[in-house]
Backbone as JSON, one array per atom type, in Angstrom:
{
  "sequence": "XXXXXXXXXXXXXXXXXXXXXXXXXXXXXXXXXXXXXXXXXXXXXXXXXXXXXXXXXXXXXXXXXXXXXXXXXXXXXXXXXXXXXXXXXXXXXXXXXXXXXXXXXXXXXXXXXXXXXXXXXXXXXXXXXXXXXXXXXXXXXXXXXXXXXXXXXXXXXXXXXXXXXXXXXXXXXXXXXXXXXXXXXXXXXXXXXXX",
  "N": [[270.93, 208.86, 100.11], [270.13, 207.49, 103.4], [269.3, 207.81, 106.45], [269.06, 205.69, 109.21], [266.06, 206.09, 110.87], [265.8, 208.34, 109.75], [263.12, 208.36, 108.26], [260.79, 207.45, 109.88], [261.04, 210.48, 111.15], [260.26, 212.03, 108.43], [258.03, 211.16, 108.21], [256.28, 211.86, 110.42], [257.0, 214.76, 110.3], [254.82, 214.35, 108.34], [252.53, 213.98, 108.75], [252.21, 216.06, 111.08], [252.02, 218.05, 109.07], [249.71, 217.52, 107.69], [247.74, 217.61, 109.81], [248.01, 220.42, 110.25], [246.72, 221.67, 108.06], [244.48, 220.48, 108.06], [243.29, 221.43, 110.36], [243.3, 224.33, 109.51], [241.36, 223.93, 107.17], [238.89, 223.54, 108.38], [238.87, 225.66, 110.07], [238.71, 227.24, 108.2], [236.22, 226.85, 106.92], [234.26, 227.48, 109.3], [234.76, 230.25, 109.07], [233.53, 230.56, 106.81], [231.6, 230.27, 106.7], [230.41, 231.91, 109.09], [231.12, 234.25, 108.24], [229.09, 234.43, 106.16], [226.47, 234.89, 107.35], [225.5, 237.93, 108.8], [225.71, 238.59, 112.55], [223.19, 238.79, 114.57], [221.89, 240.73, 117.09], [220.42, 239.75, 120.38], [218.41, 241.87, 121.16], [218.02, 242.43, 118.54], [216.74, 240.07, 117.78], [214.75, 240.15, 119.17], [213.22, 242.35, 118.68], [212.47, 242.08, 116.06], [210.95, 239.46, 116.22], [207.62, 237.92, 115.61], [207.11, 236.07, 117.7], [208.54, 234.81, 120.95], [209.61, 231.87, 122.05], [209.78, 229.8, 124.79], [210.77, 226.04, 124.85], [210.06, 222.9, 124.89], [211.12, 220.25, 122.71], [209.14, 217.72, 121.07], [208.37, 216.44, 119.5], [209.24, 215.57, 115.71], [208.41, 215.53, 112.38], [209.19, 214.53, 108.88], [208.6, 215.45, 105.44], [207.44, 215.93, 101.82], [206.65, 218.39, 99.95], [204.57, 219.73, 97.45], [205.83, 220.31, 95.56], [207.96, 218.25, 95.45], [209.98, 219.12, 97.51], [211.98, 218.96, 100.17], [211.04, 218.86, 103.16], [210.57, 219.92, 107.18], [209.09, 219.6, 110.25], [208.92, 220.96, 113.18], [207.49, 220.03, 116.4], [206.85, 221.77, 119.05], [206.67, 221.73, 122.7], [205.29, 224.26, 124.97], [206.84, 225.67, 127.2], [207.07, 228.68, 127.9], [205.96, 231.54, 127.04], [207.37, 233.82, 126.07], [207.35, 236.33, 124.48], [205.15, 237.97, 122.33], [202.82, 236.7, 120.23], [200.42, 234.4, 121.73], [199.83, 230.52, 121.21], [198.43, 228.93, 122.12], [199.07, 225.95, 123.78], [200.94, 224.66, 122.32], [204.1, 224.44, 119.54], [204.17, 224.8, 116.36], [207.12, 224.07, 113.89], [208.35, 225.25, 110.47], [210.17, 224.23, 108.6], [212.53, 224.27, 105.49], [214.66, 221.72, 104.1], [215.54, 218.27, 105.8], [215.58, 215.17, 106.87], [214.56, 212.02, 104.82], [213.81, 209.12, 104.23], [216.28, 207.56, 102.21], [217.36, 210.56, 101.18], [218.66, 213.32, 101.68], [218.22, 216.48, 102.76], [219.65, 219.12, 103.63], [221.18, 222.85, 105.08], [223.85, 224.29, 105.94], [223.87, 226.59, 107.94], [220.87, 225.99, 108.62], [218.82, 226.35, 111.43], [219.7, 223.25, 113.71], [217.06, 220.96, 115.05], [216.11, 218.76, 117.76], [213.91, 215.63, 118.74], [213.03, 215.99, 122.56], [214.88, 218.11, 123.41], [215.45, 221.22, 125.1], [214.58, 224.64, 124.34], [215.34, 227.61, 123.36], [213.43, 229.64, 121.05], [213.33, 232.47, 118.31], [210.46, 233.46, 116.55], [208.91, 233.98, 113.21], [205.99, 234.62, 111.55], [205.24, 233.09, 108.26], [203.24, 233.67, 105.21], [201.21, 231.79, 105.19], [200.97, 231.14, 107.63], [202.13, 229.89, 109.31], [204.97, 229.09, 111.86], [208.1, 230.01, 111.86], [211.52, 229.88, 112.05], [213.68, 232.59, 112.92], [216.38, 234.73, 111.44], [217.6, 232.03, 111.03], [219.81, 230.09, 112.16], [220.18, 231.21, 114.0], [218.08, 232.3, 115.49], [217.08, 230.5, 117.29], [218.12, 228.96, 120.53], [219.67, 227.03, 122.52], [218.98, 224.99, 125.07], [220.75, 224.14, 128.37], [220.96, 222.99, 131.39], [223.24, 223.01, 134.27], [224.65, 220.68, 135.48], [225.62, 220.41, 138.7], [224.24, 222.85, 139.92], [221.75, 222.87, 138.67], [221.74, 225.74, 137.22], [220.22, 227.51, 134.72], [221.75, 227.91, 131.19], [222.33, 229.38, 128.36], [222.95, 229.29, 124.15], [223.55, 230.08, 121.45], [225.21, 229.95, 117.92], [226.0, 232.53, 117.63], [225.66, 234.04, 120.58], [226.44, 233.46, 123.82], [228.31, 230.65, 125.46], [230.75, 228.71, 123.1], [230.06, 225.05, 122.18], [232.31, 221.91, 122.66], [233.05, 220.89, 120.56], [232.56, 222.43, 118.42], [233.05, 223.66, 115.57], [233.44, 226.61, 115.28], [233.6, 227.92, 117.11], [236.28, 229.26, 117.16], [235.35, 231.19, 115.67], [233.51, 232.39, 117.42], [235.04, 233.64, 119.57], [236.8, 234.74, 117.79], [235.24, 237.15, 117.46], [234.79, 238.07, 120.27], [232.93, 236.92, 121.53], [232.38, 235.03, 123.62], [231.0, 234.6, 126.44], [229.74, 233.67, 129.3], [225.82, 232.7, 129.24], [222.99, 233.35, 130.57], [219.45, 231.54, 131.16], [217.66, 233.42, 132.2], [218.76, 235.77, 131.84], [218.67, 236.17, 129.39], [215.85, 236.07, 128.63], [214.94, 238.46, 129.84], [216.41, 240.38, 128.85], [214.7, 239.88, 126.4], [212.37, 240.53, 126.85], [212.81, 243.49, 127.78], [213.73, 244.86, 125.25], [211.1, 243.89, 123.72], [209.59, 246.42, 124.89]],
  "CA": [[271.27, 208.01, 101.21], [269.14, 207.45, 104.09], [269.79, 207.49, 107.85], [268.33, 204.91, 110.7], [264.88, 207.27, 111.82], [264.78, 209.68, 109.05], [261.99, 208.3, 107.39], [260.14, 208.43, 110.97], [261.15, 211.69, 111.27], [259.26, 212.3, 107.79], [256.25, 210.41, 108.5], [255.6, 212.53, 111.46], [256.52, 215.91, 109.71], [254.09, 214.94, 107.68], [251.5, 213.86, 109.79], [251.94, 217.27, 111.44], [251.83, 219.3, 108.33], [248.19, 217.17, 107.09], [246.77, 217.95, 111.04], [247.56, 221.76, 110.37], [246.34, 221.83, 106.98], [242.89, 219.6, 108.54], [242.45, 222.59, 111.37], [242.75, 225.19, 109.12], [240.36, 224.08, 106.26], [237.83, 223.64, 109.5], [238.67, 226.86, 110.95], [238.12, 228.26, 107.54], [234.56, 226.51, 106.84], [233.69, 228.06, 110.12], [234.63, 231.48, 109.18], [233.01, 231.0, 105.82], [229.59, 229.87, 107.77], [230.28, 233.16, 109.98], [230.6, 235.53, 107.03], [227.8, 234.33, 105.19], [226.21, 235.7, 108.42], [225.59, 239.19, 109.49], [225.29, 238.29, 113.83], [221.81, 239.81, 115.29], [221.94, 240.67, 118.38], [219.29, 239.25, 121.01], [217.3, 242.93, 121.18], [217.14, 242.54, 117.45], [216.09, 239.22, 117.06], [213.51, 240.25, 119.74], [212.2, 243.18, 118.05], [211.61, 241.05, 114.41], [210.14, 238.3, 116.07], [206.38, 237.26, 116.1], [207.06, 235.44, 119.12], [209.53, 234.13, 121.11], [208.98, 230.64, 123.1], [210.6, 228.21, 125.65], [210.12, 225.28, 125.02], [210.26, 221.38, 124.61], [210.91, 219.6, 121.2], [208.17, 216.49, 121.43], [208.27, 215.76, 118.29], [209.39, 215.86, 114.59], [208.0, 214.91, 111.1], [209.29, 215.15, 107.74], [207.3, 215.29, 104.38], [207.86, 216.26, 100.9], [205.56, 218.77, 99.62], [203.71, 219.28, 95.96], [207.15, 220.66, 94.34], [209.03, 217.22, 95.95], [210.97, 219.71, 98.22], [211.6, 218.01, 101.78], [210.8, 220.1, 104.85], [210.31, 219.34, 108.35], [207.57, 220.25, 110.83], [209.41, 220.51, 114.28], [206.44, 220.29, 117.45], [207.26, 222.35, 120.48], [205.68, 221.74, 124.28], [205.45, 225.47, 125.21], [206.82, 225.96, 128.93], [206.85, 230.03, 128.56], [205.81, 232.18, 126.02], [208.18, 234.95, 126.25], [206.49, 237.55, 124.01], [204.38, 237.88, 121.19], [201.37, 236.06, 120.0], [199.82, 233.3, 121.83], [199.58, 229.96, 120.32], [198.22, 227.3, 122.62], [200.15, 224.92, 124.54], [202.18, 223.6, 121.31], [204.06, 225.88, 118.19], [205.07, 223.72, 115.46], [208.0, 225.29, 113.34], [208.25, 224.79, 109.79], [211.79, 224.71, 107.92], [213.5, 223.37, 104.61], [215.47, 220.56, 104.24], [215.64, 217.17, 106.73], [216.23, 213.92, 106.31], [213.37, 211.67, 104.56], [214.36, 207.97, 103.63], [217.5, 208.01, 101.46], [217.21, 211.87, 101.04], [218.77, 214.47, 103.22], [218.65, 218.19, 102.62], [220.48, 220.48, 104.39], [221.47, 223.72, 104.76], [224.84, 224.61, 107.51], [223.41, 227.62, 109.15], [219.91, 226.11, 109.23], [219.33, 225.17, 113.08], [219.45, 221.81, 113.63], [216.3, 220.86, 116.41], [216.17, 217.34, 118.08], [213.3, 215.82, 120.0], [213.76, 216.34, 123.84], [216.19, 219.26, 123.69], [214.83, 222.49, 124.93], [215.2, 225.07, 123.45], [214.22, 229.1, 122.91], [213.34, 230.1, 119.8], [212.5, 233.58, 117.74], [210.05, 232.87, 115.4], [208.05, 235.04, 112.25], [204.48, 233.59, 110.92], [204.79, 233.4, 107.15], [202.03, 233.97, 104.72], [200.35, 230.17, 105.38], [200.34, 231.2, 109.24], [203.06, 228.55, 110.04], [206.02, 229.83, 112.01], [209.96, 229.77, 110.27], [212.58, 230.55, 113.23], [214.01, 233.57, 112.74], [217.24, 234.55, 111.17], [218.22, 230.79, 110.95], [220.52, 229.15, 113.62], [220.72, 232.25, 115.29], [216.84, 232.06, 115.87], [217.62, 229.51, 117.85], [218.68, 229.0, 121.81], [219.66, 225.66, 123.21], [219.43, 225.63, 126.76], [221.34, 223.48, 128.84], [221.14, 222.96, 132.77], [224.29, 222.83, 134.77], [224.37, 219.51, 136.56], [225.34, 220.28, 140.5], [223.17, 223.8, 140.37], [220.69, 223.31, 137.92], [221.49, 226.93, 136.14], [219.73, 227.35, 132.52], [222.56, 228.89, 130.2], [221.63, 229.63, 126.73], [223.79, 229.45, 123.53], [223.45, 230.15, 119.87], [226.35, 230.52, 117.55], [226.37, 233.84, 118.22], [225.84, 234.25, 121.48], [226.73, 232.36, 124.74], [229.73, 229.88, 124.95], [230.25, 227.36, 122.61], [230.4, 223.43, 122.31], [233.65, 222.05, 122.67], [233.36, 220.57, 119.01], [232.21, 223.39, 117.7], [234.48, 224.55, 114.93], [232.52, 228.03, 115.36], [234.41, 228.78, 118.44], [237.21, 230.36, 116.87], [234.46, 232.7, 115.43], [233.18, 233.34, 118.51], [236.22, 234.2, 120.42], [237.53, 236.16, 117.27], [233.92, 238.46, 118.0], [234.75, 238.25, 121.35], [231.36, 236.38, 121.75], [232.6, 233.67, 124.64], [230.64, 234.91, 127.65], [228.16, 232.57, 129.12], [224.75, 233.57, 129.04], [221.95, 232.44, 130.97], [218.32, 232.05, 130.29], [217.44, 234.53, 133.02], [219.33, 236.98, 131.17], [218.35, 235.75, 128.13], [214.55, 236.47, 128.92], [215.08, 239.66, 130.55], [217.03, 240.67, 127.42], [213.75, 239.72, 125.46], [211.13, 241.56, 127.58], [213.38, 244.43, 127.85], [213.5, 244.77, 123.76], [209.58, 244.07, 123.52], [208.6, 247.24, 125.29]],
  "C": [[270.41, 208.39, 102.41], [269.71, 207.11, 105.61], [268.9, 206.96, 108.42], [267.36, 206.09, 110.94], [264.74, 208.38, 111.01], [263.85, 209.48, 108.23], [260.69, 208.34, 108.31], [260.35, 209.51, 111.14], [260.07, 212.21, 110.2], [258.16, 212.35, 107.63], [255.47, 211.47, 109.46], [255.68, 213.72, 111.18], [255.04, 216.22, 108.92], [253.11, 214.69, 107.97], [251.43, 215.4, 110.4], [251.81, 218.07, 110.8], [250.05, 218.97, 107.95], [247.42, 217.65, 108.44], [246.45, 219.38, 110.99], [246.55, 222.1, 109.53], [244.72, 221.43, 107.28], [242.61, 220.83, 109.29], [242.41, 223.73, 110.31], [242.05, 225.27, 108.09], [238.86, 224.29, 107.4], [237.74, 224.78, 109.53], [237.95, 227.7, 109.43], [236.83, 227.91, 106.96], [233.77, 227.71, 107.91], [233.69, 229.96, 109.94], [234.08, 231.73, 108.01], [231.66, 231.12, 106.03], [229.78, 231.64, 108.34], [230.0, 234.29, 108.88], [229.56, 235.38, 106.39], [226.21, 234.52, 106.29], [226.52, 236.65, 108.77], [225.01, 238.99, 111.11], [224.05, 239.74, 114.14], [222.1, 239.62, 116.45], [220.58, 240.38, 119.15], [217.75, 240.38, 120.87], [217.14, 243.04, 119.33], [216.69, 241.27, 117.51], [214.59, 239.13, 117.97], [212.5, 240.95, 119.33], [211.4, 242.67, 116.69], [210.92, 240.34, 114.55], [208.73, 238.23, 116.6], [206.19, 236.89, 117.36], [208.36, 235.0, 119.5], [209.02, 233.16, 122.17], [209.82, 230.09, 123.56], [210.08, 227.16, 125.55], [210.9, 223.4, 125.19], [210.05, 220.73, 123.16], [210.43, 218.2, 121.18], [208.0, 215.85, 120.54], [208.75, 216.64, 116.96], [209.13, 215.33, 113.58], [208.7, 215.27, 109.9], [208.59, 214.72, 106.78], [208.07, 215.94, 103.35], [206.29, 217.29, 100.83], [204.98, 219.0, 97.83], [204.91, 219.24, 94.85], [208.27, 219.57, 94.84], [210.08, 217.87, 96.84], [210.41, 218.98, 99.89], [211.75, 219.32, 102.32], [210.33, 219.5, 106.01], [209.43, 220.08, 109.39], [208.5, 219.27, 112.53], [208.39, 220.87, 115.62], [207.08, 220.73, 118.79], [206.33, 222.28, 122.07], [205.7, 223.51, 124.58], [205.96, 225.24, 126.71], [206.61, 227.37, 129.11], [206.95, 230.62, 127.21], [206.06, 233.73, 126.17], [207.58, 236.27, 125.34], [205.82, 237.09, 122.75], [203.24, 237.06, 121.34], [201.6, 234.75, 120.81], [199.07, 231.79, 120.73], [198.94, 228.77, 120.62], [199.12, 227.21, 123.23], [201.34, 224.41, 123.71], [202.44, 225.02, 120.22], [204.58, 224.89, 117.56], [205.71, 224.67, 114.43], [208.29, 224.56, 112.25], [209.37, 224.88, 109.86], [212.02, 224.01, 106.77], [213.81, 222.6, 104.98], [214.76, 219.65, 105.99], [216.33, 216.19, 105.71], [214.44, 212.8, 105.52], [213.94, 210.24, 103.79], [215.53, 208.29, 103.11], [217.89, 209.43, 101.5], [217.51, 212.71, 101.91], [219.12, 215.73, 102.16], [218.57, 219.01, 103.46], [221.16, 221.52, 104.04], [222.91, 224.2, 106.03], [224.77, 225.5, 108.37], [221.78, 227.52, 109.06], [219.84, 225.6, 110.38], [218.53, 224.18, 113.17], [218.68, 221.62, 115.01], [216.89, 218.86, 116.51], [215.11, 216.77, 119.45], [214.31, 215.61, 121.31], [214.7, 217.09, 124.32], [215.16, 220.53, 124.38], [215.56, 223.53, 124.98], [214.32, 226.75, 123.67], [214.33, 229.61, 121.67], [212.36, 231.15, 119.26], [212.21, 233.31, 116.31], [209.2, 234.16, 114.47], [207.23, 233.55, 111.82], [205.03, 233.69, 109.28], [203.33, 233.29, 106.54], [200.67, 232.85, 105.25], [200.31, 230.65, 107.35], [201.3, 230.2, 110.11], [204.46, 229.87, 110.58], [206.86, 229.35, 111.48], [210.65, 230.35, 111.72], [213.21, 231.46, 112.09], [215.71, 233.67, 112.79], [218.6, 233.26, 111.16], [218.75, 230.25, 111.97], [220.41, 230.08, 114.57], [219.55, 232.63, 115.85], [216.9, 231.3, 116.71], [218.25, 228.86, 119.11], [218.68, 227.46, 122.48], [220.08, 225.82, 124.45], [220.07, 223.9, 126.81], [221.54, 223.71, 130.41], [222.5, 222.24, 133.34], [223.99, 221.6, 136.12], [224.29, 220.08, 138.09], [224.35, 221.3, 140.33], [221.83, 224.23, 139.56], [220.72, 224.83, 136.89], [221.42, 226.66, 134.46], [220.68, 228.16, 132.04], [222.39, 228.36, 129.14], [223.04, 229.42, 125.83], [223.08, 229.09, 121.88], [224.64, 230.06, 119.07], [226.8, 231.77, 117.42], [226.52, 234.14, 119.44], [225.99, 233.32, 122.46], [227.98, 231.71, 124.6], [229.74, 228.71, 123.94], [230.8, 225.82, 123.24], [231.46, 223.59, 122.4], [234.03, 221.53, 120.9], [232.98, 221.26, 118.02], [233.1, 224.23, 116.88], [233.95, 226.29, 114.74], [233.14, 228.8, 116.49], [235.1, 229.52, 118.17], [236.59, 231.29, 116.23], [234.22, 233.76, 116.39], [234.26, 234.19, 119.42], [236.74, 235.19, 119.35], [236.92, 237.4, 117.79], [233.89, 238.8, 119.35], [232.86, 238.13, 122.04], [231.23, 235.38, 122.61], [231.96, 233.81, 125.64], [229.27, 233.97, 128.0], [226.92, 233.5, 129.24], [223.84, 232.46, 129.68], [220.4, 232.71, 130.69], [217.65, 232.95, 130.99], [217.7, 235.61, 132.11], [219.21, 236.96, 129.95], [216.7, 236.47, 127.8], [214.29, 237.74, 129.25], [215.89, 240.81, 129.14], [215.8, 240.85, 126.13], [212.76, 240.61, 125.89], [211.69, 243.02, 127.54], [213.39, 245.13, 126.18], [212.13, 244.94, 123.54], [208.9, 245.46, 124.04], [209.05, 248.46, 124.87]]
}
């Protein structure tokens, strides 16, 4: 037997049990992404890397190459070439996966570029002489200027604050990794490491 409103009542238990059940398969993607990560810290990913650059993303191509594997060829404007080798005015950064007609391959902790973002990134040459960002997303610094005062603060999934849709947050806050970070201190962090 059935009472007036207890089948709303049900509906909405169970609406609230599928919303928990939705955050915590998220939360636990995000902590499966995190573990399948050992976090570098900035003075290491300064000491491993070839170079590290500020820059501008001006462009991107993708291509297949002889073994049909897609990869993408992301072009950087240089604004400051924070240490290491000199490369010109431009660094173009190889990587796995993209997207290529029908075809997308991806990887969830490779970092995702996009023209017109800028960005700092620690990179290694491989054998061919092309750079590969370094230790994957976490190679990786998306700046972002603060509307009224213009300040550059940095952020990786390791370090810095995150997005707000970032199901990675509850990583970061477990690591106690929430602190903003700016690219001042970001740079100064890198030079400081290099010597």
């Amino acid at each position: 037997m059935s009472f007036p409103g207890q089948a709303s009542n049900l509906r909405g238990g169970m609406k609230r049990r599928s919303f928990a059940l939705l955050t915590a398969l998220l939360a636990g993607a995000a902590l499966g992404q995190a573990a399948s990560q050992v976090p570098l810290s900035i003075e290491t990913l300064a000491a491993k890397a070839d170079a590290v650059v500020h820059g501008t993303v001006v462009r991107m191509s993708c291509q297949r190459d002889d073994g049909g594997r897609i990869f993408t060829k992301v072009h950087l404007q240089i604004i400051e070439q924070m240490n290491g080798r000199q490369r010109g005015g431009t660094l173009v950064i190889v990587q796995g996966g993209g997207v290529l007609g029908r075809r997308i391959a991806r990887s969830p902790i490779q970092p995702t570029y996009r023209v017109g973002a800028e960005v700092v990134v620690f990179v290694v040459f491989n054998s061919r002489g092309e750079a590969v960002t370094l230790g994957l997303n976490q190679g990786k610094f998306d700046v972002m200027r603060q509307p009224k005062t213009g300040l550059a603060m940095v952020r990786n999934p390791f370090h810095g604050l995150a997005k707000r849709d970032d199901p990675r947050a509850v990583v970061k806050r477990a690591l106690g990794q929430t602190k903003p970070l700016t690219l001042a201190e970001l740079k100064r962090r890198v030079r400081r490491a290099a010597k």
